[in-house]
CSV table of C-alpha atoms in Angstrom, one decimal:
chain,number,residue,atom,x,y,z
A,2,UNK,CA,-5.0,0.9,0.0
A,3,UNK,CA,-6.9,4.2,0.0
A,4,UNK,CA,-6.3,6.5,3.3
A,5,UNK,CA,-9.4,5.4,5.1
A,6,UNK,CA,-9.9,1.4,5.3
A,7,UNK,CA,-12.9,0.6,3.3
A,8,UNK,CA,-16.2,-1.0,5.2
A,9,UNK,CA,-17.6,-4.9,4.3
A,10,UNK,CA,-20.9,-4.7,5.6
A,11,UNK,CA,-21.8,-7.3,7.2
A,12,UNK,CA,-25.1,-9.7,8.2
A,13,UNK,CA,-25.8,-11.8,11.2
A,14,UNK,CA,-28.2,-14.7,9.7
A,15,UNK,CA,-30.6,-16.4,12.6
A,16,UNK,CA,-33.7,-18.3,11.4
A,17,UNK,CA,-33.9,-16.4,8.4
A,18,UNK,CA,-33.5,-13.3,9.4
A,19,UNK,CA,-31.0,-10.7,10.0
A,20,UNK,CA,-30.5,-10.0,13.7
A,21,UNK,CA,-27.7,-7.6,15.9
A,22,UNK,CA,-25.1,-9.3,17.1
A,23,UNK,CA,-23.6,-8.2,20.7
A,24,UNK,CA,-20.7,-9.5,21.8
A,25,UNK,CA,-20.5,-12.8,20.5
A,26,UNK,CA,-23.7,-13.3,22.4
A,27,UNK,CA,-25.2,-15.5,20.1
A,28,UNK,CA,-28.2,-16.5,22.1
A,29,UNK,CA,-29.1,-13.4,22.5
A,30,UNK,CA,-29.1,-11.7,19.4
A,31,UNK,CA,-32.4,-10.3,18.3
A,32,UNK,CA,-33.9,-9.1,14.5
A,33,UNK,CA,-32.1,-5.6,14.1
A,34,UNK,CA,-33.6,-2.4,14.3
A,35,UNK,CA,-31.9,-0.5,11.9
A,36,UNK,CA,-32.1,3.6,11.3
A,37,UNK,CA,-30.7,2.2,8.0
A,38,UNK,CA,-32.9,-0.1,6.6
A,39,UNK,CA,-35.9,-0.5,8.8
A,40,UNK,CA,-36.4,-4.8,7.8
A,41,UNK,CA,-34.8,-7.8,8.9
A,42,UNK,CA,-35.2,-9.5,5.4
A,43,UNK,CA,-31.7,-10.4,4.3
A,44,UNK,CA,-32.1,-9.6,0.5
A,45,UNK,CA,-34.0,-6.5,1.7
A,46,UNK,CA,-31.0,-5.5,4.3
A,47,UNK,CA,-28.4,-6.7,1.7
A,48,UNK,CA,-29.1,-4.4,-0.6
A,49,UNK,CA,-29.3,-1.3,1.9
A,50,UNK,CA,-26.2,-2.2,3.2
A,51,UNK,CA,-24.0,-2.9,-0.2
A,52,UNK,CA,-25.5,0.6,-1.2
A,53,UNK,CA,-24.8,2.3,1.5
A,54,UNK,CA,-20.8,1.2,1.7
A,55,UNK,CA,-20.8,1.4,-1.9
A,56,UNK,CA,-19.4,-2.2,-1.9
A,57,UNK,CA,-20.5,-5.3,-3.6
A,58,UNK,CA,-18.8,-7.4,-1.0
A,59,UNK,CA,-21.0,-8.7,1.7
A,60,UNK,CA,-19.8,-10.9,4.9
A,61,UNK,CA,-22.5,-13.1,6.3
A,62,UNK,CA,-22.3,-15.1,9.4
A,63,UNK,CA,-25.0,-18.2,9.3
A,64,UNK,CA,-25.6,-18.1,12.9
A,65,UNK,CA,-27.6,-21.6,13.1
A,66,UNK,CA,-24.1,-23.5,11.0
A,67,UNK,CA,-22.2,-21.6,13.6
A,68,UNK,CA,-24.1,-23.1,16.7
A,69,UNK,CA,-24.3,-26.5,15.3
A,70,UNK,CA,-27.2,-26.5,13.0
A,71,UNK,CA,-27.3,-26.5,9.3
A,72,UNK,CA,-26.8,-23.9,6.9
A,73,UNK,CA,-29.5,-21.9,6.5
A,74,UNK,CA,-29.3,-23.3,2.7
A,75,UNK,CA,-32.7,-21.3,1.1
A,76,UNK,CA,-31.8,-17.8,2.6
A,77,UNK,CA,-28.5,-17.8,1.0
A,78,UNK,CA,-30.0,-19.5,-2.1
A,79,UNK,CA,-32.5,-16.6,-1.9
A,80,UNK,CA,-30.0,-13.8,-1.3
A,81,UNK,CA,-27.7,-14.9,-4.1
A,82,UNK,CA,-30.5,-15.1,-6.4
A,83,UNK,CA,-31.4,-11.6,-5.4
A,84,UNK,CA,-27.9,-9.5,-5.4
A,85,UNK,CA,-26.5,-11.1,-8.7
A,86,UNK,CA,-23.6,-9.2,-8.7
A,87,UNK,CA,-22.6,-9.8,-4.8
A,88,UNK,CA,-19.0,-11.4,-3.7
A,89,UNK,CA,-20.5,-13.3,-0.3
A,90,UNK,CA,-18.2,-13.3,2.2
A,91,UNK,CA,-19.5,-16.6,3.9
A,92,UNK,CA,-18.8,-18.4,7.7
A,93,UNK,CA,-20.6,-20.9,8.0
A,94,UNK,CA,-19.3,-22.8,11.0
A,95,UNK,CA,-17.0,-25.1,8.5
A,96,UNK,CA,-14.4,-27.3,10.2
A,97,UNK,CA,-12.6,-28.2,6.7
A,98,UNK,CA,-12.6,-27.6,3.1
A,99,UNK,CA,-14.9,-30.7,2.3
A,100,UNK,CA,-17.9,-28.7,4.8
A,101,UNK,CA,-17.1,-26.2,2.2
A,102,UNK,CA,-16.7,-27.7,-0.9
A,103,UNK,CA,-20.3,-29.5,0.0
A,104,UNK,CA,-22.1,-26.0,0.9
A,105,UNK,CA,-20.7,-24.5,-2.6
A,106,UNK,CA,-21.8,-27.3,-4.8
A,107,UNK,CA,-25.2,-27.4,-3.0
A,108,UNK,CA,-25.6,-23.9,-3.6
A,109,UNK,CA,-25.0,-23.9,-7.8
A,110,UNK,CA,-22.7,-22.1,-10.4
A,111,UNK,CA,-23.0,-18.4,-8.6
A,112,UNK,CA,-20.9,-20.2,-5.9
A,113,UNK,CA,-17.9,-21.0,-7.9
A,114,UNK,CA,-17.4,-17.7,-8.9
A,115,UNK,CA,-19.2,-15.0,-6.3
A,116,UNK,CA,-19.1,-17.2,-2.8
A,117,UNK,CA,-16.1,-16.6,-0.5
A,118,UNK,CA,-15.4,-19.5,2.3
A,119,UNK,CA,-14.5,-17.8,5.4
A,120,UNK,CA,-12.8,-20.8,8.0
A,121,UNK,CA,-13.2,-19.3,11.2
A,122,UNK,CA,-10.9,-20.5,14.2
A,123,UNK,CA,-13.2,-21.4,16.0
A,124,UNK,CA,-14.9,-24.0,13.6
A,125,UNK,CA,-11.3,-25.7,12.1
A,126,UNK,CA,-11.3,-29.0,13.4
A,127,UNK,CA,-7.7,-29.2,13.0
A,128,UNK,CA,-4.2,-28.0,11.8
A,129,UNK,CA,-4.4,-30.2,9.2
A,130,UNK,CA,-7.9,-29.0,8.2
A,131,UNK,CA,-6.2,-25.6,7.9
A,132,UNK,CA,-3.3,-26.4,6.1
A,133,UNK,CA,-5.8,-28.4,3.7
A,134,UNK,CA,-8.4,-25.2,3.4
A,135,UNK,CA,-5.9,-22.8,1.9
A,136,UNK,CA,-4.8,-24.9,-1.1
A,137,UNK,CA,-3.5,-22.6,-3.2
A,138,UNK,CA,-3.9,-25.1,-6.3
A,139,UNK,CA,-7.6,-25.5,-5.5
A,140,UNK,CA,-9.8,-22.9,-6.7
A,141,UNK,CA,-11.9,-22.9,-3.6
A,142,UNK,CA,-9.4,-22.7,-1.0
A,143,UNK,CA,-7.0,-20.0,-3.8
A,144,UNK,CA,-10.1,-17.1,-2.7
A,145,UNK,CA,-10.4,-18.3,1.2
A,146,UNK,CA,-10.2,-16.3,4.1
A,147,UNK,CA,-9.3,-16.9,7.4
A,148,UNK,CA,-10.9,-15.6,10.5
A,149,UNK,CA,-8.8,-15.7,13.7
A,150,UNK,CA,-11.6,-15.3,16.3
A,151,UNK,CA,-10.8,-13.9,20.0
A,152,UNK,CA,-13.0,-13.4,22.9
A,153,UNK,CA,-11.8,-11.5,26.3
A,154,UNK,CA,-8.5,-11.8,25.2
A,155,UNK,CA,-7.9,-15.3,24.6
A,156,UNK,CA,-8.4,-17.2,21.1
A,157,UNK,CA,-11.0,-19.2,20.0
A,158,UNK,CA,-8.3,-22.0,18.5
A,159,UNK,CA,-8.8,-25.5,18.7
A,160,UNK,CA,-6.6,-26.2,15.6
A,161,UNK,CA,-4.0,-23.7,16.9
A,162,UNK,CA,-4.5,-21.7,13.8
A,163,UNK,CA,-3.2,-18.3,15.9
A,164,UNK,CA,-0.4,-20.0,16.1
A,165,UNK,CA,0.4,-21.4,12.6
A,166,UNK,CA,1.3,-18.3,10.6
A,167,UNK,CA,3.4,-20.5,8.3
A,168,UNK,CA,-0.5,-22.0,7.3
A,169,UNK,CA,-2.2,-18.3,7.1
A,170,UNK,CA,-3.9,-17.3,3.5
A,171,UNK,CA,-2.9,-14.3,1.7
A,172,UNK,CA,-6.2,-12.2,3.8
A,173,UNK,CA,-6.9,-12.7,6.9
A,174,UNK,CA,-10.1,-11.4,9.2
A,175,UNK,CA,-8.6,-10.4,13.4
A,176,UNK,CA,-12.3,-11.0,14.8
A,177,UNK,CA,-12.6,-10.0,18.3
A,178,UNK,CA,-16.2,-10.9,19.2
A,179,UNK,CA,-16.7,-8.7,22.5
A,180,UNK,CA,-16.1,-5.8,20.8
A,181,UNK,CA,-19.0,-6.9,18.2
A,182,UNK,CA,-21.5,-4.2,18.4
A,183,UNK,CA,-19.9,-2.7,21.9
A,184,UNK,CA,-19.4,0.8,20.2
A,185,UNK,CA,-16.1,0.7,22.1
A,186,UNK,CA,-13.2,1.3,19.4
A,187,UNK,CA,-11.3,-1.1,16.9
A,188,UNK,CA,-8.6,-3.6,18.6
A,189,UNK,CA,-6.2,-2.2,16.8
A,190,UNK,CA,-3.8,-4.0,19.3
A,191,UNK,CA,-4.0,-7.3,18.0
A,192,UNK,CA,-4.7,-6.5,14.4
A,193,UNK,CA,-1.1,-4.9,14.6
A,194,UNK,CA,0.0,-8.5,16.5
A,195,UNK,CA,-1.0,-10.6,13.8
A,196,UNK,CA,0.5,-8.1,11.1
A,197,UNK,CA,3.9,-8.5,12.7
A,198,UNK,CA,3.2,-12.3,12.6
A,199,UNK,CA,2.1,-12.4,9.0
A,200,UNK,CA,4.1,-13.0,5.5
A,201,UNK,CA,4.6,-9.3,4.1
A,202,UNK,CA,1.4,-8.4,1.4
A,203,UNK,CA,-1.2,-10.0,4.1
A,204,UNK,CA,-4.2,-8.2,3.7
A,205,UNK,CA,-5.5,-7.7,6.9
A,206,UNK,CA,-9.3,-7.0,7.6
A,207,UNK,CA,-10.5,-6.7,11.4
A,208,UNK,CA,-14.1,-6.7,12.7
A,209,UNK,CA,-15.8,-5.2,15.6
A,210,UNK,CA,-15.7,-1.7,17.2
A,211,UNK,CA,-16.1,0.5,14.9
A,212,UNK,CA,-17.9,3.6,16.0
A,213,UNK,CA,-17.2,6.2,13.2
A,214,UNK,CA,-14.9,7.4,10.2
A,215,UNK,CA,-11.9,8.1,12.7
A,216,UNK,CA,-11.8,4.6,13.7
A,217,UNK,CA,-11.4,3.8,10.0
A,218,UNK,CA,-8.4,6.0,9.9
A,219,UNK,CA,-6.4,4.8,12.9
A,220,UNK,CA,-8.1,1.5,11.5
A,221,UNK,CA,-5.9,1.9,8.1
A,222,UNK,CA,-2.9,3.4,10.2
A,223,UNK,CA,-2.7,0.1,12.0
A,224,UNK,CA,-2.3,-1.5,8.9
A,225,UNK,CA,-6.1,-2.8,7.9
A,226,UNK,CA,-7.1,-3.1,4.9
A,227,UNK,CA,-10.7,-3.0,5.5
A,228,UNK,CA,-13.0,-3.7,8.1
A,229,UNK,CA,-16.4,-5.6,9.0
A,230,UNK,CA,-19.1,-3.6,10.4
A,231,UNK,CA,-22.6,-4.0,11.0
A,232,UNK,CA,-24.0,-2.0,14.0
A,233,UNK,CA,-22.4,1.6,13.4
A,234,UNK,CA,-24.2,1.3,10.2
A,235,UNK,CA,-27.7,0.5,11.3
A,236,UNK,CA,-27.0,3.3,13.6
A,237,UNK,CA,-26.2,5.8,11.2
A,238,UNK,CA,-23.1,6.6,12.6
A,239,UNK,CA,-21.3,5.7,9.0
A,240,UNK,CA,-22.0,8.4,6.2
A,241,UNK,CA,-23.0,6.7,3.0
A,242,UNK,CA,-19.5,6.4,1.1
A,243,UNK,CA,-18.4,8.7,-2.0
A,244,UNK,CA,-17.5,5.8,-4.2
A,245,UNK,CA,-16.9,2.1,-4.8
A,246,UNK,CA,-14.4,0.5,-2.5
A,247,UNK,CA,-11.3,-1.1,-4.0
């Protein structure tokens, strides 16, 4: 781990297009206005953004899976095709590894290798579902990630994955949605909770908060490996970075 924890950009997918995202607010979330990239086209912002961090990892959060829709299946067909060389960080809304498996094979060969499942807490349907998501002898579930998801303090948990560290993946996302575009600080807090929880080499990576390169060094300090961030980006609070993260 470098001294600074290294940035995964991140984009908010809703109707096709990138928007801000505000405190878990997912009704209200708008097309961004971005200092940075000045579009809301996903391959467009994509691009900027993987640039920018230096980074050809990119976590996207299909916003109309999340609320109950379906995955916004051409966009990411569309994005993929674009950024060849992308690892997708992807959350869309599944509840198992079959939701999964059924997004991957619809979306072709680039998949198997370059697409990322992220299970959010929130979307598990059940412990079993978790236990079943992070098969280590599956190819799929060997590169998952885990997202434990709070808002306002309390976890967003109907499988009880927060509390099931014996069933946690080798990386794991500590999403705390109000601070999602808040510009007020990491929560460092429970990213350092969940590290004293997890099996020693966990790589950690937390999301929302981040303001400026300080909060990526108290961000490493707490033990983070790297962090999602959208909105200090767009704002230009972010400098562009000197070379390819890890």
């Amino acid at each position: 781990m470098s001294a600074e924890t290294s940035l995964i950009p991140v984009m908010d997918l809703l109707g096709g297009q990138v928007v801000r995202g505000v405190r878990g607010d997912r009704q209200a979330y708008r097309p961004i206005v971005s200092a940075l990239c000045g579009s809301s086209d996903p391959a467009t912002v994509a691009r900027i953004l993987c640039a920018h961090c230096a980074t050809r990892r990119l976590y996207v959060a299909d916003l109309d899976a999340l609320m109950g829709g379906p995955a916004q299946f051409a966009v990411l067909h569309r994005l993929i095709e674009a950024l060849p060389g992308l690892e997708l960080w992807l959350d869309a809304g599944f509840a198992d590894a079959a939701a999964a498996q059924a997004l991957m094979t619809r979306l072709g060969s680039f998949a198997a290798a370059h697409v990322v499942p992220v299970y959010g807490s929130e979307s598990l349907r059940s412990r079993e579902a978790l236990a079943q998501a992070f098969d280590r002898q599956d190819a799929l579930g060997a590169r998952a990630v885990l997202s434990l998801d709070r808002r306002d303090g309390q976890p967003m948990d109907p499988a009880g994955c927060w509390q099931a560290p014996e069933l946690w993946p080798q990386r794991i996302i500590v999403m705390t949605l109000e601070r999602v575009g808040s510009n007020a600080g990491p929560d460092l807090e429970t990213l350092q909770a969940v590290r004293l929880r997890a099996a020693s080499g966990t790589q950690l990576i937390g999301a929302g908060g981040v303001r400026h390169p300080e909060d990526l060094l108290h961000a490493h300090d707490a033990g983070a490996e790297a962090w999602l961030v959208a909105s200090a980006l767009h704002d230009g609070q972010l400098p562009p970075a000197a070379r390819p993260n890890p």
